XYZ file of C-alpha atoms in Angstrom:
396
model
C 6.010 -10.732 6.913
C 7.286 -11.191 3.395
C 4.089 -12.955 2.384
C 1.953 -10.029 3.514
C 4.124 -7.577 1.595
C 3.736 -9.632 -1.589
C -0.040 -9.622 -1.118
C -0.030 -5.856 -0.650
C 2.128 -5.349 -3.758
C -0.144 -7.629 -5.762
C -3.167 -5.557 -4.736
C -1.402 -2.358 -5.784
C -0.438 -3.934 -9.116
C -4.007 -5.126 -9.720
C -5.305 -1.633 -8.970
C -2.947 -0.222 -11.610
C -4.009 -2.848 -14.151
C -7.657 -2.041 -13.496
C -7.010 1.537 -14.651
C -6.026 0.439 -18.177
C -9.576 0.909 -19.580
C -9.422 4.551 -18.473
C -6.375 4.988 -20.705
C -8.273 3.482 -23.626
C -11.074 5.956 -23.053
C -8.684 8.715 -24.149
C -8.735 7.188 -27.643
C -12.489 7.553 -27.980
C -12.132 11.207 -28.980
C -9.799 10.609 -31.954
C -11.850 7.559 -32.940
C -15.013 9.648 -33.044
C -13.358 12.089 -35.450
C -12.742 9.193 -37.839
C -16.465 9.254 -38.619
C -15.787 12.431 -40.598
C -13.607 10.554 -43.093
C -15.770 7.452 -43.348
C -17.465 6.781 -46.676
C -21.131 7.899 -46.658
C -22.587 4.362 -46.748
C -20.520 3.417 -43.691
C -21.060 6.454 -41.464
C -24.097 5.027 -39.663
C -22.509 1.574 -39.092
C -19.335 3.297 -37.882
C -21.247 5.465 -35.401
C -23.177 2.421 -34.145
C -19.978 0.386 -33.726
C -18.242 3.329 -32.054
C -21.063 3.822 -29.547
C -21.041 0.104 -28.752
C -17.291 0.208 -28.144
C -17.599 3.361 -26.025
C -20.190 1.605 -23.863
C -17.863 -1.384 -23.564
C -14.959 0.818 -22.423
C -17.253 2.598 -19.959
C -18.369 -0.754 -18.554
C -14.736 -1.737 -18.014
C -14.022 1.546 -16.213
C -17.069 1.374 -13.946
C -16.507 -2.298 -13.164
C -12.733 -1.801 -12.748
C -12.227 -4.832 -14.974
C -8.654 -6.041 -15.328
C -7.581 -7.034 -18.859
C -8.065 -10.691 -19.755
C -7.894 -12.761 -22.921
C -11.525 -12.171 -23.854
C -11.556 -8.443 -23.030
C -8.419 -7.952 -25.130
C -9.973 -9.978 -27.962
C -13.039 -7.714 -27.888
C -10.797 -4.632 -27.978
C -8.941 -5.964 -31.033
C -12.228 -6.874 -32.714
C -13.659 -3.398 -32.071
C -10.548 -1.665 -33.431
C -10.613 -3.911 -36.507
C -14.300 -3.243 -37.218
C -13.959 0.512 -36.708
C -10.858 0.597 -38.915
C -12.607 -1.301 -41.706
C -15.625 1.021 -41.552
C -13.460 4.154 -41.741
C -10.916 3.369 -44.442
C -9.452 -0.067 -43.843
C -5.734 -0.432 -43.036
C -5.169 3.262 -43.789
C -7.689 4.389 -41.166
C -6.420 6.455 -38.256
C -8.339 4.105 -35.956
C -5.788 1.378 -36.695
C -3.226 3.348 -34.672
C -5.063 2.043 -31.616
C -3.397 -1.330 -32.223
C -0.214 0.206 -30.823
C -1.903 1.052 -27.542
C -2.676 -2.532 -26.593
C 0.971 -3.723 -26.276
C 1.701 -0.593 -24.238
C -1.196 -1.424 -21.921
C 0.240 -4.922 -21.555
C 3.428 -3.533 -19.997
C 1.783 -2.741 -16.654
C 0.650 -6.354 -16.295
C 4.331 -7.330 -15.834
C 3.712 -10.393 -18.037
C 6.006 -10.450 -21.059
C 4.175 -13.383 -22.663
C 0.878 -11.528 -22.417
C 2.384 -8.386 -23.975
C 3.904 -10.375 -26.854
C 0.696 -12.298 -27.572
C -1.376 -9.107 -27.598
C 1.052 -7.461 -30.030
C 1.078 -10.478 -32.362
C -2.730 -10.622 -32.268
C -2.878 -6.934 -33.224
C -0.462 -7.566 -36.104
C -2.603 -10.464 -37.367
C -5.706 -8.285 -37.150
C -3.937 -5.626 -39.206
C -2.930 -8.253 -41.794
C -6.607 -9.208 -41.963
C -7.486 -5.565 -42.685
C -4.953 -5.524 -45.527
C -6.146 -8.783 -47.062
C -9.879 -8.178 -46.670
C -10.408 -5.909 -49.720
C -8.204 -8.029 -52.022
C -9.838 -10.352 -54.548
C -8.130 -13.207 -56.454
C -8.101 -11.003 -59.543
C -6.254 -8.288 -57.623
C -3.603 -10.768 -56.556
C -3.157 -12.111 -60.116
C -2.877 -8.588 -61.526
C -0.119 -7.506 -59.182
C 2.883 -5.902 -60.858
C 5.596 -3.529 -59.611
C 3.555 -0.482 -60.528
C 0.178 -1.765 -59.391
C -1.508 0.301 -56.700
C -2.447 -2.811 -54.734
C 1.205 -3.835 -54.567
C 2.137 -0.398 -53.244
C -0.632 -0.670 -50.653
C 0.516 -4.151 -49.679
C 4.072 -2.910 -49.278
C 2.939 -0.062 -47.023
C 0.777 -2.436 -45.029
C 3.676 -4.876 -44.675
C 5.912 -2.092 -43.383
C 3.241 -1.147 -40.844
C 2.941 -4.776 -39.723
C 6.708 -5.048 -39.291
C 6.734 -1.791 -37.374
C 3.931 -3.067 -35.128
C 5.852 -6.304 -34.502
C 9.016 -4.340 -33.740
C 7.066 -2.132 -31.344
C 5.627 -5.254 -29.719
C 9.150 -6.588 -29.233
C 10.205 -3.361 -27.541
C 7.168 -3.459 -25.249
C 7.922 -7.096 -24.419
C 11.514 -6.243 -23.492
C 10.319 -3.364 -21.327
C 7.820 -5.679 -19.646
C 10.568 -8.219 -18.950
C 12.849 -5.535 -17.517
C 10.102 -4.171 -15.268
C 9.198 -7.676 -14.131
C 12.825 -8.382 -13.221
C 13.046 -5.048 -11.416
C 9.864 -5.807 -9.487
C 11.161 -9.228 -8.430
C 14.404 -7.664 -7.223
C 12.456 -5.088 -5.231
C 10.341 -7.817 -3.669
C 13.433 -9.766 -2.682
C 14.919 -6.621 -1.140
C 11.699 -5.990 0.782
C 11.702 -9.544 2.095
C 15.334 -9.207 3.194
C 14.532 -5.892 4.869
C 11.573 -7.445 6.666
C 13.672 -10.349 7.904
C 16.325 -7.919 9.136
C 13.639 -5.850 10.841
C 12.256 -8.971 12.514
C 15.740 -9.839 13.763
C 16.287 -6.284 15.024
C 12.915 -6.219 16.794
C 13.568 -9.605 18.368
C 17.010 -8.519 19.553
C 15.594 -5.246 20.873
C 12.815 -6.992 22.765
C 15.255 -9.523 24.215
C 17.471 -6.694 25.457
C 14.499 -4.827 26.906
C 13.247 -7.990 28.599
C 16.705 -8.720 30.009
C 17.018 -5.171 31.344
C 13.503 -5.279 32.804
C 14.168 -8.598 34.533
C 17.443 -7.247 35.893
C 15.771 -4.164 37.347
C 12.933 -6.198 38.832
C 15.035 -8.993 40.295
C 17.955 -6.866 41.452
C 17.456 -3.130 41.924
C 13.811 -3.195 43.028
C 14.288 -6.127 45.384
C 17.316 -4.478 47.003
C 15.414 -1.247 47.535
C 12.518 -3.143 49.115
C 14.940 -5.038 51.342
C 16.578 -1.760 52.361
C 13.159 -0.331 53.218
C 12.454 -3.286 55.484
C 15.772 -2.806 57.268
C 15.078 0.888 57.804
C 11.751 0.128 59.487
C 13.709 -0.414 62.688
C 14.123 3.370 62.818
C 10.371 3.904 63.004
C 9.237 5.262 66.367
C 12.737 6.293 67.406
C 14.370 9.703 67.483
C 15.087 9.111 63.783
C 11.417 8.622 62.952
C 11.145 11.753 60.789
C 14.281 10.780 58.857
C 12.858 7.289 58.393
C 9.595 8.653 57.001
C 11.432 10.782 54.440
C 13.644 7.863 53.459
C 10.662 5.509 53.276
C 8.765 7.926 51.033
C 11.777 8.350 48.758
C 12.274 4.589 48.547
C 8.612 3.984 47.673
C 8.715 6.675 44.979
C 11.913 5.217 43.536
C 10.466 1.702 43.528
C 7.354 3.035 41.790
C 9.436 4.775 39.139
C 11.494 1.640 38.582
C 8.341 -0.455 38.236
C 7.051 2.017 35.666
C 10.352 1.709 33.817
C 10.119 -2.095 33.945
C 6.592 -1.932 32.549
C 7.712 0.409 29.770
C 10.663 -1.794 28.906
C 8.785 -5.076 28.737
C 5.248 -5.385 30.096
C 4.806 -8.865 31.518
C 1.091 -8.566 30.864
C 1.759 -8.586 27.093
C 3.144 -12.102 27.355
C 0.629 -13.313 29.917
C -2.679 -11.657 28.936
C -2.138 -10.410 25.382
C -2.281 -7.099 23.566
C -5.775 -6.039 24.665
C -4.966 -6.101 28.382
C -1.547 -4.538 27.772
C -3.175 -1.616 25.919
C -5.671 -1.141 28.752
C -2.887 -0.995 31.334
C -0.877 1.325 29.093
C -3.864 3.663 28.834
C -4.434 3.544 32.589
C -0.816 4.485 33.262
C -0.898 7.326 30.719
C -3.982 8.824 32.391
C -2.876 8.362 35.996
C -2.492 12.089 36.591
C -6.110 12.784 35.656
C -5.396 14.121 32.174
C -5.558 13.034 29.536
C -8.492 10.717 30.065
C -7.667 7.611 28.014
C -10.357 5.371 26.535
C -9.239 2.008 25.139
C -11.470 0.098 22.708
C -10.183 -3.289 21.520
C -12.607 -4.837 19.029
C -10.411 -7.504 17.450
C -7.296 -9.579 17.915
C -4.136 -9.414 15.855
C -1.459 -11.884 14.768
C 0.861 -12.787 17.628
C 3.935 -11.606 15.731
C 2.537 -8.058 15.556
C 1.530 -7.644 19.212
C 4.906 -6.280 20.305
C 5.025 -3.840 17.384
C 1.481 -2.586 18.008
C 2.266 -2.167 21.694
C 5.445 -0.245 20.897
C 3.518 2.071 18.554
C 0.786 2.689 21.135
C 3.381 3.378 23.836
C 5.165 5.941 21.652
C 1.939 7.647 20.582
C 0.572 7.913 24.121
C 3.917 9.228 25.319
C 3.798 11.943 22.638
C 0.251 12.876 23.600
C 1.125 13.192 27.293
C 4.295 15.223 26.618
C 3.247 17.450 23.720
C -0.460 17.410 22.841
C -1.992 19.009 25.981
C -5.031 16.848 25.304
C -7.905 16.177 27.688
C -9.164 13.003 25.990
C -7.421 10.233 24.076
C -9.047 7.269 22.344
C -6.977 4.157 21.631
C -8.705 1.654 19.359
C -7.788 -1.646 17.739
C -10.102 -2.569 14.874
C -10.165 -4.761 11.794
C -10.730 -3.156 8.405
C -10.882 -5.641 5.556
C -7.726 -7.719 5.717
C -5.953 -5.189 7.955
C -5.699 -4.772 11.704
C -5.517 -1.068 12.557
C -4.380 0.620 15.754
C -5.546 4.233 16.032
C -4.716 6.850 18.667
C -6.849 10.007 18.481
C -6.532 13.025 20.788
C -8.185 16.427 21.121
C -4.953 18.314 21.769
C -3.107 21.063 19.940
C -2.241 18.798 17.010
C 0.848 18.447 14.857
C 2.056 20.715 12.075
C 1.870 18.013 9.415
C 3.583 20.246 6.839
C 6.683 20.896 8.958
C 8.372 17.563 9.613
C 11.672 19.177 10.668
C 9.945 21.126 13.427
C 8.192 17.960 14.571
C 11.558 16.207 14.844
C 12.983 19.127 16.797
C 10.043 18.949 19.211
C 10.821 15.332 20.038
C 8.697 13.442 17.519
C 11.634 11.447 16.156
C 10.169 8.393 17.883
C 7.037 8.819 15.796
C 9.075 8.770 12.590
C 10.917 5.697 13.833
C 7.668 3.847 14.510
C 6.428 4.764 11.037
C 9.520 3.162 9.495
C 9.038 0.032 11.596
C 5.383 -0.325 10.586
C 6.111 0.175 6.887
C 9.034 -2.241 7.026
C 6.671 -4.839 8.489
C 4.419 -4.553 5.431
C 1.957 -2.037 6.852
C 1.148 1.647 6.653
C 1.065 4.469 9.177
C -0.849 7.692 8.620
C -0.992 10.962 10.552
C -3.915 13.316 10.035
C -5.650 16.248 11.670
C -8.721 15.236 13.621
C -12.021 16.986 12.835
C -12.674 19.443 15.628
C -9.040 19.651 16.676
C -6.290 17.272 17.613
C -4.496 14.489 15.786
C -5.282 10.934 14.787
C -2.474 8.484 14.058
C -3.305 5.092 12.572
C -1.020 2.101 12.041
C -2.340 -0.779 9.925
C -0.756 -4.199 9.439
C -1.941 -7.235 7.452
C -4.135 -9.318 9.711
C -5.602 -11.986 7.419
C -9.127 -13.296 7.867
C -10.850 -12.758 11.193
């Protein structure tokens, strides 16, 4: 289960990284204003370069492109060109260099963050050195304007490097925190697996005990009482026989609820069908079961437990006439859904739901999430409730 959780976390992290271009798009507004301070000969080139960069950022957003070495290099090149066209190292566009190390933080790669910051600093040094000629360097003196400009540029470079160092430290701290969280999740999943295994063993032991002891004794007692049939105690025998049969039926239902043998022998699909048939024995609700895929063996017991709890809630609380139980594959997930046309749940009032006996639903939600999956509860269009539990299922 730990492996599936890591995959899920990686997908979430990649989704966050893919949003970085949207953050850069916020800078397009201030960059556009820099055209107002550009020298007249460079206004048209600046506008052309700005539009090209805006298209590039838009392409990244639409394509949900995650940052890479070449995309970052193009960003640095665009910032450098726009800065040079709007005032060189003193251009407001050059402030965008500080955004790139910040964007590197969410990648959780300290080396990447540091390299991006150093590359931005080198690009800024290039901006400083570009307008200098050999004569300017030879003419430097303490009061020379170029020396003052170089000093300011050097301070900005040092500040950018310091800022890069801070971003790198933050990235390292977040990476360490993420690793610790992953280890905790893996430990929690192992503990959950142990708890589920222990619970199922206890349920199986109890079910076997009821089947092999209590039920068999009641059946044996019924056989012994058959001697009373046709005698003056015939009416008493009939009442006792009816009571014994009802008790045996209730015990068999309890055995099935505790540990359905069919789950071990025929698999989850048949177990769900029998569970649906038992839930609809009284005529309502009418239960339809649609199993369109298989699921990993280690999740069969959990899916069955979820379906049992959901159907029990529907029968006891929903006042539904129809229930649909489905097991389908969606992408890399296997999803169990139970939809009813009953009175529904007040999704905004969790305390009332607990008071009405839905604590088992909350417990199943915790179990599913601890196994690396997700469980959602939503109102069904047209009335009723749909509850869906999804777990990683790998390739079909």
